[in-house]
Amino acid sequence: MESNNPKIGEHLSEILPPDIYAASLPSLEKALKGESLSFERKVRSASNKIKTLHFRVGPYLKDDTVDGLIVVGVDISRLKELEKMNTENQALLFQKSKLSLLGEMAGGIAHEINNPLAIIKGKVAVAEQSIKFLKGKPPGMDKIQGNLRDISETVDRIAKIIKGLRAFSRDSEQDPFTNVAMEEIVQGAVNLVSEKLKSKGVLVQIIGGRIDQIVNCNQVQLEQVILNLIANSADAIANLDYKWIRIEISKAMDDICIRVTDSGPGISPEIVDKMMNPFFTTKEVGAGTGLGLSISQGIIENHGGHIEYELYNGNTSFLITLPRARSGRRAAA
Amino acid sequence: MSSEVKLNVLVVDDEPFICESLIDLIEMAGGKAKSAANGVEALRMVMAESYDVVVTDVRMPNGNGIDFIKGIPAEIKSRMRIYLSSGFNDIDEASVQSLGIQGVLSKPFDFEIFMKKIFEGA
C-alpha cells in the first residue's frame, strides 16, 4: 500500500491484498454504476503496522459514461489516534470531576450524619450509665444491655464508613507533604494489621526498601493505600490453602515501585473493569464500603503516581509507582 | 451538705439532644453542667458564671464556636479548658494552637475518651 511504483495495466485484484479486494468489490461495483462513496478500512502496512485508510471512490466519466474509477486513499491513522486520545482524556476528566464532586458531597454528608450519630451514641451512653445506677438487677437487663451495645457498635460502623468518605474531601489534600522512606510507610501499615493477619494465618513478607527510597508524600494517606491493599488481599485469600501477601519495594529510574502481591490467582476481567469505581464492592453487605480502591487511586494520583492491577507470576498483584523524592533530607520546594 | 467542689461544664451545641445527653453523662460522673444553643448565648454565660470546662460545637446558627472562643476575654479564657466538638475535620492543628484551646473532640464521641478529657484533661 505504501509503494509508489505505478501498476499500470495490472488488475486491481493483483494490486490489493485478496481480503481488501473482496471487501472493496461491492463498493467498486456501485461506483462503476455511477455512485460516489467513501469508507474506511483498516489495512496492514508493509512495515506490518495497522493503518486506517479513508477511501473515496467515484466514477471516472468520459462523454457521460463511466469509463473507470477514481479512488483516493488517505492515511488517517494519526487522526484516529488523536481522536482516541481525546476520548480517553475526556473520560479521565469526567472521572476526575466525578471524584471531586464526590469529595464535596462527602464533606457535607460527614457533617450532616455525624451529628445525628453523636445523638444516638450519646443517648445510648446515658441509658448504659443509668442502668449502672439501678438498684438490683431486674430480669431481662442483660438483653437490654446487649441491645444497647449493638446499637453503639452499629453507630461506630456508620462512623467508620463516613470516615472513609472523608478521605475523598479536599481537606486532607492540603496536609503538608514530607519526605518519608517508603519502607517506613509499608512497615507502618503492616504493623497496624499484623496481629489480625497473624490470627487469620496470613503470612506477610516485606522485600527491599532502602532508606534512600524516599517519596515526598502525605504519610497517613499512603499508609491508608497500603492498608487498603493489604485488607483487600487478606479478605480475598481468606479461604485459600496458602495465604501470603508479599510487598516489594524497589527503585526504577526516577520512580519508587511498591508491588503488593497475594497468593490469590488473579481477578476476573469483569471485576477488573469496575473495581476502581467508587462504591463497587464484591464483599458481602456491611463488609466493605467499595471505596478502598477508588480512594487509593485518588491518593496515588494526587502524589503524581499511578496504581495498576496485573497478574504477577500468576498471582493477584497491584503495582504502585510514585515519583522518587529528589533529596533525602529536604522536602521538595 | 457536701463541701466538695463539682467540675462545672458548659456544653454548647445547637442540637438539644446532644446537650441533653452530655449534661446527663457529666452529672452521672459527678460533675455539673449547663448548655447553650449558640455562641452568642454561650458568651453571655461564661461572662456571668465561672466554668472549668467548655465544650463547643463549631457550626451553629447565631454565633459559631470559633467566633465564640475568640470573643471570650483573655482572663476568663485562661481559667478554663476549652474543647471544640466537630462532626467534620474542619479544624487543623494550627487552628487549635492559634485559638489557644485544649483540643478537638470528634463526633460521634467515644465517651470513655470524652469523659477522660473533660474530667482529667488527658
Tab-separated table of C-alpha atoms in Angstrom:
chain	number	residue	atom	x	y	z
A	1	MET	CA	0.000	0.000	0.000
A	2	GLU	CA	2.949	2.289	0.558
A	3	SER	CA	4.508	1.559	-2.805
A	4	ASN	CA	4.965	4.441	-5.172
A	5	ASN	CA	5.536	2.208	-8.199
A	6	PRO	CA	2.888	2.674	-10.836
A	7	LYS	CA	0.957	-0.528	-11.510
A	8	ILE	CA	-0.255	0.367	-14.965
A	9	GLY	CA	-2.045	-2.387	-16.770
A	10	GLU	CA	-2.406	-4.639	-13.743
A	11	HIS	CA	-5.759	-5.831	-12.482
A	12	LEU	CA	-6.878	-4.383	-9.144
A	13	SER	CA	-7.039	-7.910	-7.715
A	14	GLU	CA	-3.302	-8.199	-8.317
A	15	ILE	CA	-2.502	-4.937	-6.526
A	16	LEU	CA	-4.746	-5.195	-3.494
A	17	PRO	CA	-4.446	-7.915	-0.863
A	18	PRO	CA	-7.189	-10.516	-1.516
A	19	ASP	CA	-9.254	-9.731	1.605
A	20	ILE	CA	-9.242	-5.985	0.865
A	21	TYR	CA	-10.096	-6.636	-2.747
A	22	ALA	CA	-13.025	-8.855	-1.757
A	23	ALA	CA	-14.259	-6.329	0.808
A	24	SER	CA	-13.964	-3.446	-1.641
A	25	LEU	CA	-15.652	-5.168	-4.557
A	26	PRO	CA	-19.265	-4.190	-3.684
A	27	SER	CA	-18.240	-0.513	-3.350
A	28	LEU	CA	-16.305	-0.638	-6.579
A	29	GLU	CA	-19.251	-2.138	-8.396
A	30	LYS	CA	-21.529	0.611	-7.079
A	31	ALA	CA	-19.042	3.214	-8.272
A	32	LEU	CA	-18.955	1.643	-11.696
A	33	LYS	CA	-22.711	2.263	-11.850
A	34	GLY	CA	-22.068	5.981	-11.300
A	35	GLU	CA	-22.294	6.322	-7.471
A	36	SER	CA	-19.760	8.174	-5.334
A	37	LEU	CA	-18.985	6.746	-1.945
A	38	SER	CA	-16.487	6.781	0.870
A	39	PHE	CA	-15.466	4.281	3.500
A	40	GLU	CA	-12.739	3.460	5.997
A	41	ARG	CA	-10.608	0.332	6.020
A	42	LYS	CA	-8.024	-0.961	8.396
A	43	VAL	CA	-5.045	-2.341	6.494
A	44	ARG	CA	-1.703	-3.804	7.398
A	45	SER	CA	1.126	-1.696	6.028
A	46	ALA	CA	4.371	-3.014	4.530
A	47	SER	CA	6.032	-2.379	7.903
A	48	ASN	CA	3.337	-4.597	9.452
A	49	LYS	CA	1.538	-1.752	11.210
A	50	ILE	CA	-2.252	-1.465	11.291
A	51	LYS	CA	-3.224	1.709	9.443
A	52	THR	CA	-6.620	3.252	8.983
A	53	LEU	CA	-7.225	4.465	5.445
A	54	HIS	CA	-10.093	6.649	4.314
A	55	PHE	CA	-11.179	5.856	0.727
A	56	ARG	CA	-13.253	7.934	-1.617
A	57	VAL	CA	-14.415	6.146	-4.718
A	58	GLY	CA	-16.127	7.802	-7.649
A	59	PRO	CA	-16.811	7.084	-11.306
A	60	TYR	CA	-14.455	8.485	-13.936
A	61	LEU	CA	-16.782	9.854	-16.587
A	62	LYS	CA	-15.926	10.152	-20.260
A	63	ASP	CA	-18.659	11.530	-22.548
A	64	ASP	CA	-21.228	10.950	-19.766
A	65	THR	CA	-20.434	7.285	-19.487
A	66	VAL	CA	-18.441	5.549	-16.807
A	67	ASP	CA	-15.030	4.822	-18.190
A	68	GLY	CA	-13.294	3.928	-14.998
A	69	LEU	CA	-12.949	4.704	-11.293
A	70	ILE	CA	-11.143	7.338	-9.321
A	71	VAL	CA	-10.076	6.014	-5.907
A	72	VAL	CA	-8.323	8.231	-3.408
A	73	GLY	CA	-6.977	6.662	-0.224
A	74	VAL	CA	-5.754	8.851	2.630
A	75	ASP	CA	-3.916	7.533	5.660
A	76	ILE	CA	-5.927	8.833	8.653
A	77	SER	CA	-4.218	6.674	11.295
A	78	ARG	CA	-2.814	9.695	13.148
A	79	LEU	CA	-6.200	11.381	13.179
A	80	LYS	CA	-7.759	8.211	14.588
A	81	GLU	CA	-5.044	8.057	17.267
A	82	LEU	CA	-5.721	11.657	18.265
A	83	GLU	CA	-9.454	11.024	18.380
A	84	LYS	CA	-8.897	8.038	20.636
A	85	MET	CA	-6.605	10.069	22.909
A	86	ASN	CA	-9.190	12.801	23.075
A	87	THR	CA	-11.910	10.355	24.105
A	88	GLU	CA	-9.628	8.879	26.763
A	89	ASN	CA	-8.757	12.337	28.097
A	90	GLN	CA	-12.401	13.229	28.291
A	91	ALA	CA	-13.160	10.032	30.175
A	92	LEU	CA	-10.303	10.832	32.569
A	93	LEU	CA	-11.528	14.393	33.079
A	94	PHE	CA	-15.013	13.112	33.706
A	95	GLN	CA	-13.681	10.601	36.252
A	96	LYS	CA	-11.720	13.391	37.999
A	97	SER	CA	-14.671	15.773	38.155
A	98	LYS	CA	-16.838	12.945	39.445
A	99	LEU	CA	-14.354	12.316	42.242
A	100	SER	CA	-14.065	15.974	43.168
A	101	LEU	CA	-17.838	16.277	43.279
A	102	LEU	CA	-17.922	13.196	45.452
A	103	GLY	CA	-15.345	14.901	47.685
A	104	GLU	CA	-17.526	17.943	48.185
A	105	MET	CA	-20.532	15.759	48.874
A	106	ALA	CA	-18.528	13.633	51.287
A	107	GLY	CA	-17.665	16.672	53.402
A	108	GLY	CA	-21.296	17.697	53.634
A	109	ILE	CA	-22.511	14.187	54.345
A	110	ALA	CA	-19.881	13.672	57.044
A	111	HIS	CA	-21.071	16.741	58.889
A	112	GLU	CA	-24.774	16.038	58.483
A	113	ILE	CA	-24.543	12.402	59.553
A	114	ASN	CA	-22.029	12.651	62.382
A	115	ASN	CA	-24.292	14.938	64.406
A	116	PRO	CA	-27.252	12.510	64.485
A	117	LEU	CA	-24.764	9.697	65.166
A	118	ALA	CA	-23.458	11.675	68.134
A	119	ILE	CA	-27.038	11.950	69.398
A	120	ILE	CA	-27.686	8.195	69.112
A	121	LYS	CA	-24.380	7.352	70.777
A	122	GLY	CA	-24.992	9.933	73.494
A	123	LYS	CA	-28.445	8.578	74.291
A	124	VAL	CA	-27.138	5.003	74.366
A	125	ALA	CA	-24.325	6.062	76.713
A	126	VAL	CA	-26.836	7.761	79.037
A	127	ALA	CA	-29.021	4.633	79.024
A	128	GLU	CA	-25.992	2.434	79.798
A	129	GLN	CA	-24.874	4.679	82.648
A	130	SER	CA	-28.432	4.864	84.013
A	131	ILE	CA	-28.558	1.069	84.212
A	132	LYS	CA	-25.411	1.120	86.364
A	133	PHE	CA	-27.240	3.365	88.854
A	134	LEU	CA	-30.214	0.975	89.156
A	135	LYS	CA	-30.592	-0.882	92.457
A	136	GLY	CA	-30.568	-4.625	91.915
A	137	LYS	CA	-30.774	-6.219	88.519
A	138	PRO	CA	-34.266	-6.563	87.043
A	139	PRO	CA	-34.887	-9.602	84.798
A	140	GLY	CA	-34.119	-9.042	81.118
A	141	MET	CA	-31.476	-6.414	81.867
A	142	ASP	CA	-28.774	-8.442	80.090
A	143	LYS	CA	-30.831	-8.333	76.932
A	144	ILE	CA	-31.314	-4.568	77.186
A	145	GLN	CA	-27.588	-4.031	77.744
A	146	GLY	CA	-26.758	-6.331	74.847
A	147	ASN	CA	-29.050	-4.372	72.559
A	148	LEU	CA	-27.561	-1.061	73.657
A	149	ARG	CA	-24.108	-2.407	72.927
A	150	ASP	CA	-25.265	-3.496	69.451
A	151	ILE	CA	-26.672	-0.028	68.732
A	152	SER	CA	-23.423	1.590	69.827
A	153	GLU	CA	-21.345	-0.754	67.676
A	154	THR	CA	-23.575	-0.104	64.670
A	155	VAL	CA	-23.113	3.638	65.125
A	156	ASP	CA	-19.350	3.042	65.131
A	157	ARG	CA	-19.732	1.130	61.882
A	158	ILE	CA	-21.572	4.011	60.221
A	159	ALA	CA	-18.992	6.464	61.574
A	160	LYS	CA	-16.249	4.321	60.043
A	161	ILE	CA	-17.875	4.494	56.612
A	162	ILE	CA	-18.226	8.266	56.943
A	163	LYS	CA	-14.598	8.500	57.965
A	164	GLY	CA	-13.660	6.590	54.821
A	165	LEU	CA	-15.669	9.050	52.760
A	166	ARG	CA	-13.825	11.943	54.346
A	167	ALA	CA	-10.626	10.803	52.658
A	168	PHE	CA	-12.262	11.992	49.432
A	169	SER	CA	-12.653	15.524	50.724
A	170	ARG	CA	-10.085	18.085	49.758
A	171	ASP	CA	-9.099	18.925	53.312
A	172	SER	CA	-6.603	16.076	53.595
A	173	GLU	CA	-5.005	17.105	50.307
A	174	GLN	CA	-3.873	20.286	51.968
A	175	ASP	CA	-1.790	18.492	54.569
A	176	PRO	CA	1.882	19.318	54.010
A	177	PHE	CA	3.945	16.699	52.147
A	178	THR	CA	7.074	15.390	53.821
A	179	ASN	CA	9.895	13.125	52.689
A	180	VAL	CA	9.454	9.621	54.070
A	181	ALA	CA	11.208	6.341	53.292
A	182	MET	CA	8.756	4.036	51.529
A	183	GLU	CA	9.783	1.176	53.784
A	184	GLU	CA	8.646	3.144	56.837
A	185	ILE	CA	5.220	3.658	55.277
A	186	VAL	CA	4.830	-0.015	54.366
A	187	GLN	CA	6.059	-1.130	57.786
A	188	GLY	CA	3.662	1.307	59.462
A	189	ALA	CA	0.713	-0.099	57.551
A	190	VAL	CA	1.727	-3.702	58.205
A	191	ASN	CA	2.177	-3.013	61.924
A	192	LEU	CA	-1.412	-1.808	62.133
A	193	VAL	CA	-2.807	-5.112	60.902
A	194	SER	CA	-0.097	-7.639	61.709
A	195	GLU	CA	-1.916	-9.158	64.691
A	196	LYS	CA	-5.120	-9.511	62.721
A	197	LEU	CA	-3.272	-11.103	59.816
A	198	LYS	CA	-1.448	-13.477	62.139
A	199	SER	CA	-4.747	-14.642	63.596
A	200	LYS	CA	-6.065	-15.286	60.091
A	201	GLY	CA	-2.961	-17.280	59.206
A	202	VAL	CA	-1.768	-14.787	56.588
A	203	LEU	CA	1.989	-14.531	56.165
A	204	VAL	CA	3.322	-11.068	55.301
A	205	GLN	CA	6.702	-10.504	53.756
A	206	ILE	CA	8.340	-7.162	53.018
A	207	ILE	CA	11.123	-7.264	50.454
A	208	GLY	CA	13.554	-4.479	49.575
A	209	GLY	CA	13.087	-0.908	50.701
A	210	ARG	CA	16.258	1.012	51.374
A	211	ILE	CA	16.418	4.155	53.445
A	212	ASP	CA	17.202	6.216	50.352
A	213	GLN	CA	13.997	5.118	48.606
A	214	ILE	CA	12.100	8.184	49.624
A	215	VAL	CA	8.865	9.739	48.452
A	216	ASN	CA	7.542	13.242	49.079
A	217	CYS	CA	4.114	12.451	50.444
A	218	ASN	CA	1.258	12.651	52.856
A	219	GLN	CA	2.390	9.730	55.007
A	220	VAL	CA	-1.023	8.986	56.525
A	221	GLN	CA	-2.637	8.808	53.098
A	222	LEU	CA	-0.018	6.473	51.662
A	223	GLU	CA	-0.289	4.237	54.709
A	224	GLN	CA	-4.010	4.130	54.076
A	225	VAL	CA	-3.409	2.988	50.487
A	226	ILE	CA	-1.098	0.159	51.572
A	227	LEU	CA	-3.527	-0.751	54.346
A	228	ASN	CA	-6.401	-0.918	51.840
A	229	LEU	CA	-4.455	-3.231	49.554
A	230	ILE	CA	-3.424	-5.495	52.444
A	231	ALA	CA	-7.014	-5.614	53.748
A	232	ASN	CA	-8.369	-6.443	50.285
A	233	SER	CA	-5.764	-9.169	49.830
A	234	ALA	CA	-6.426	-10.659	53.262
A	235	ASP	CA	-10.164	-10.852	52.505
A	236	ALA	CA	-9.626	-12.291	49.043
A	237	ILE	CA	-7.300	-15.098	50.150
A	238	ALA	CA	-9.095	-15.924	53.421
A	239	ASN	CA	-10.312	-19.297	52.133
A	240	LEU	CA	-7.195	-20.367	50.249
A	241	ASP	CA	-4.849	-23.117	51.448
A	242	TYR	CA	-1.823	-20.866	51.078
A	243	LYS	CA	-2.247	-17.373	52.459
A	244	TRP	CA	0.541	-14.899	51.894
A	245	ILE	CA	0.993	-11.235	50.975
A	246	ARG	CA	4.314	-10.026	49.620
A	247	ILE	CA	5.194	-6.335	49.445
A	248	GLU	CA	8.191	-5.479	47.312
A	249	ILE	CA	9.740	-2.028	47.315
A	250	SER	CA	12.109	-1.161	44.518
A	251	LYS	CA	13.543	1.712	42.529
A	252	ALA	CA	13.075	2.128	38.800
A	253	MET	CA	14.690	5.189	37.194
A	254	ASP	CA	13.083	8.178	38.942
A	255	ASP	CA	10.277	6.140	40.490
A	256	ILE	CA	9.700	4.148	43.611
A	257	CYS	CA	7.662	0.999	42.935
A	258	ILE	CA	5.630	-0.845	45.504
A	259	ARG	CA	4.249	-4.184	44.404
A	260	VAL	CA	1.648	-5.833	46.621
A	261	THR	CA	1.122	-9.438	45.571
A	262	ASP	CA	-1.033	-12.045	47.301
A	263	SER	CA	-1.486	-15.779	46.901
A	264	GLY	CA	-4.759	-15.303	45.006
A	265	PRO	CA	-5.000	-16.460	41.392
A	266	GLY	CA	-5.927	-13.062	39.905
A	267	ILE	CA	-9.096	-11.028	39.495
A	268	SER	CA	-11.705	-11.767	36.839
A	269	PRO	CA	-11.788	-9.293	33.914
A	270	GLU	CA	-15.323	-8.074	34.562
A	271	ILE	CA	-14.353	-7.111	38.127
A	272	VAL	CA	-11.080	-5.506	36.988
A	273	ASP	CA	-13.120	-3.173	34.757
A	274	LYS	CA	-15.185	-1.890	37.648
A	275	MET	CA	-13.077	-2.269	40.762
A	276	MET	CA	-11.656	1.273	40.751
A	277	ASN	CA	-15.161	2.768	40.696
A	278	PRO	CA	-16.414	4.282	43.950
A	279	PHE	CA	-18.872	2.061	45.841
A	280	PHE	CA	-18.031	-1.029	43.778
A	281	THR	CA	-17.533	-3.998	46.089
A	282	THR	CA	-17.538	-7.762	45.853
A	283	LYS	CA	-17.698	-8.119	49.606
A	284	GLU	CA	-20.913	-9.035	51.356
A	285	VAL	CA	-23.210	-6.271	52.622
A	286	GLY	CA	-21.628	-4.437	55.532
A	287	ALA	CA	-18.176	-5.910	55.000
A	288	GLY	CA	-16.841	-3.304	52.595
A	289	THR	CA	-17.742	0.200	51.500
A	290	GLY	CA	-16.462	-0.226	47.955
A	291	LEU	CA	-14.390	2.905	48.448
A	292	GLY	CA	-10.958	1.467	49.243
A	293	LEU	CA	-9.554	1.167	45.747
A	294	SER	CA	-11.073	4.355	44.365
A	295	ILE	CA	-9.783	6.311	47.370
A	296	SER	CA	-6.376	4.683	46.896
A	297	GLN	CA	-6.356	5.612	43.239
A	298	GLY	CA	-7.235	9.220	44.092
A	299	ILE	CA	-4.480	9.406	46.699
A	300	ILE	CA	-1.820	7.908	44.414
A	301	GLU	CA	-2.783	10.253	41.573
A	302	ASN	CA	-2.551	13.222	43.958
A	303	HIS	CA	1.013	12.097	44.612
A	304	GLY	CA	1.765	12.143	40.879
A	305	GLY	CA	1.859	8.360	40.678
A	306	HIS	CA	-0.329	5.580	39.427
A	307	ILE	CA	-1.697	2.273	40.581
A	308	GLU	CA	-2.476	-0.654	38.342
A	309	TYR	CA	-3.610	-4.205	38.661
A	310	GLU	CA	-1.766	-7.012	36.952
A	311	LEU	CA	-1.157	-10.709	37.152
A	312	TYR	CA	2.354	-11.275	38.530
A	313	ASN	CA	3.774	-14.784	38.237
A	314	GLY	CA	0.167	-15.991	38.152
A	315	ASN	CA	-0.827	-14.154	41.325
A	316	THR	CA	-3.008	-11.146	42.069
A	317	SER	CA	-0.822	-8.071	42.161
A	318	PHE	CA	-1.118	-4.295	42.405
A	319	LEU	CA	1.764	-2.115	41.307
A	320	ILE	CA	2.055	1.413	42.675
A	321	THR	CA	4.516	3.785	41.066
A	322	LEU	CA	5.417	7.034	42.807
A	323	PRO	CA	7.952	9.703	41.865
A	324	ARG	CA	11.108	9.434	43.948
A	325	ALA	CA	11.872	12.464	46.122
A	326	ARG	CA	14.874	14.362	44.796
A	327	SER	CA	16.572	14.989	48.103
A	328	GLY	CA	16.561	12.616	51.017
A	329	ARG	CA	16.803	15.385	53.556
A	330	ARG	CA	14.651	18.247	52.471
A	331	ALA	CA	11.075	18.475	51.303
A	332	ALA	CA	10.779	19.306	47.625
A	333	ALA	CA	10.304	23.035	47.148
B	1	MET	CA	-24.264	19.108	102.934
B	2	SER	CA	-21.255	18.132	100.864
B	3	SER	CA	-18.434	20.655	100.599
B	4	GLU	CA	-16.865	19.016	97.527
B	5	VAL	CA	-16.471	21.286	94.544
B	6	LYS	CA	-18.019	19.838	91.416
B	7	LEU	CA	-16.477	20.283	87.974
B	8	ASN	CA	-18.572	22.906	86.186
B	9	VAL	CA	-19.000	22.286	82.440
B	10	LEU	CA	-20.672	24.346	79.705
B	11	VAL	CA	-21.873	22.387	76.672
B	12	VAL	CA	-22.532	24.468	73.546
B	13	ASP	CA	-24.417	22.780	70.702
B	14	ASP	CA	-27.422	23.619	68.547
B	15	GLU	CA	-28.601	20.003	68.819
B	16	PRO	CA	-30.683	19.826	72.029
B	17	PHE	CA	-30.336	16.018	72.228
B	18	ILE	CA	-26.539	16.291	72.214
B	19	CYS	CA	-26.650	18.872	75.031
B	20	GLU	CA	-29.091	16.699	76.968
B	21	SER	CA	-27.029	13.530	76.898
B	22	LEU	CA	-23.737	15.295	77.565
B	23	ILE	CA	-25.262	17.008	80.622
B	24	ASP	CA	-26.671	13.666	81.834
B	25	LEU	CA	-23.344	11.888	81.412
B	26	ILE	CA	-21.342	14.651	83.102
B	27	GLU	CA	-23.779	14.752	86.022
B	28	MET	CA	-23.775	10.970	86.414
B	29	ALA	CA	-19.968	11.121	86.536
B	30	GLY	CA	-20.148	13.625	89.410
B	31	GLY	CA	-19.882	16.947	87.620
B	32	LYS	CA	-22.418	19.652	86.891
B	33	ALA	CA	-23.278	21.036	83.503
B	34	LYS	CA	-25.338	23.597	81.622
B	35	SER	CA	-25.909	24.134	77.941
B	36	ALA	CA	-26.135	26.918	75.369
B	37	ALA	CA	-27.555	26.571	71.858
B	38	ASN	CA	-25.202	29.012	70.144
B	39	GLY	CA	-22.049	31.083	70.521
B	40	VAL	CA	-23.811	34.310	71.476
B	41	GLU	CA	-25.704	32.659	74.315
B	42	ALA	CA	-22.559	30.808	75.387
B	43	LEU	CA	-20.505	34.018	75.579
B	44	ARG	CA	-23.151	35.583	77.798
B	45	MET	CA	-22.998	32.539	80.084
B	46	VAL	CA	-19.201	32.422	80.500
B	47	MET	CA	-19.208	36.145	81.363
B	48	ALA	CA	-21.850	35.588	84.051
B	49	GLU	CA	-20.624	32.366	85.639
B	50	SER	CA	-17.306	30.649	86.055
B	51	TYR	CA	-16.825	27.316	84.234
B	52	ASP	CA	-13.964	24.823	84.443
B	53	VAL	CA	-14.545	23.318	81.026
B	54	VAL	CA	-16.301	24.422	77.821
B	55	VAL	CA	-17.174	22.001	75.018
B	56	THR	CA	-18.419	23.840	71.948
B	57	ASP	CA	-19.658	22.763	68.545
B	58	VAL	CA	-18.158	24.590	65.540
B	59	ARG	CA	-21.015	25.089	63.090
B	60	MET	CA	-24.020	26.689	64.771
B	61	PRO	CA	-26.550	29.294	63.678
B	62	ASN	CA	-26.364	32.607	65.634
B	63	GLY	CA	-22.714	32.538	66.582
B	64	ASN	CA	-20.371	29.719	65.619
B	65	GLY	CA	-17.909	28.071	68.007
B	66	ILE	CA	-14.777	29.703	66.626
B	67	ASP	CA	-16.134	33.241	66.962
B	68	PHE	CA	-17.362	32.396	70.459
B	69	ILE	CA	-13.895	31.244	71.558
B	70	LYS	CA	-12.262	34.323	70.012
B	71	GLY	CA	-14.750	36.514	71.862
B	72	ILE	CA	-14.005	35.186	75.354
B	73	PRO	CA	-11.983	37.744	77.354
B	74	ALA	CA	-8.412	36.506	77.913
B	75	GLU	CA	-8.550	36.435	81.716
B	76	ILE	CA	-11.719	34.300	81.676
B	77	LYS	CA	-10.252	32.070	78.961
B	78	SER	CA	-7.113	31.445	80.996
B	79	ARG	CA	-9.207	29.977	83.821
B	80	MET	CA	-10.906	27.274	81.716
B	81	ARG	CA	-10.159	24.375	79.474
B	82	ILE	CA	-11.854	24.608	76.050
B	83	TYR	CA	-12.601	21.815	73.576
B	84	LEU	CA	-14.167	22.055	70.154
B	85	SER	CA	-16.551	19.303	69.155
B	86	SER	CA	-16.840	18.671	65.445
B	87	GLY	CA	-18.549	16.285	63.068
B	88	PHE	CA	-16.114	17.113	60.316
B	89	ASN	CA	-12.376	17.696	60.206
B	90	ASP	CA	-12.705	21.401	59.572
B	91	ILE	CA	-10.143	22.326	62.223
B	92	ASP	CA	-6.446	21.645	61.792
B	93	GLU	CA	-3.703	21.513	64.384
B	94	ALA	CA	-2.532	25.063	63.587
B	95	SER	CA	-6.001	26.482	64.290
B	96	VAL	CA	-6.152	24.606	67.610
B	97	GLN	CA	-2.837	26.248	68.538
B	98	SER	CA	-3.846	29.721	67.460
B	99	LEU	CA	-7.202	29.525	69.244
B	100	GLY	CA	-5.398	28.564	72.439
B	101	ILE	CA	-7.693	25.631	73.152
B	102	GLN	CA	-7.020	22.155	74.526
B	103	GLY	CA	-8.143	20.141	71.524
B	104	VAL	CA	-10.877	18.799	69.264
B	105	LEU	CA	-13.338	16.038	70.166
B	106	SER	CA	-14.792	14.475	67.040
B	107	LYS	CA	-18.371	13.346	66.724
B	108	PRO	CA	-19.724	10.763	67.284
B	109	PHE	CA	-17.886	10.822	70.632
B	110	ASP	CA	-16.094	7.928	72.212
B	111	PHE	CA	-17.401	8.574	75.729
B	112	GLU	CA	-14.528	6.929	77.541
B	113	ILE	CA	-12.128	9.352	75.861
B	114	PHE	CA	-14.615	12.212	76.164
B	115	MET	CA	-15.018	11.827	79.951
B	116	LYS	CA	-11.274	11.458	80.484
B	117	LYS	CA	-10.661	14.733	78.623
B	118	ILE	CA	-13.416	16.574	80.447
B	119	PHE	CA	-12.568	15.386	83.962
B	120	GLU	CA	-8.839	14.813	83.805
B	121	GLY	CA	-7.783	16.948	80.874
B	122	ALA	CA	-5.977	13.893	79.479
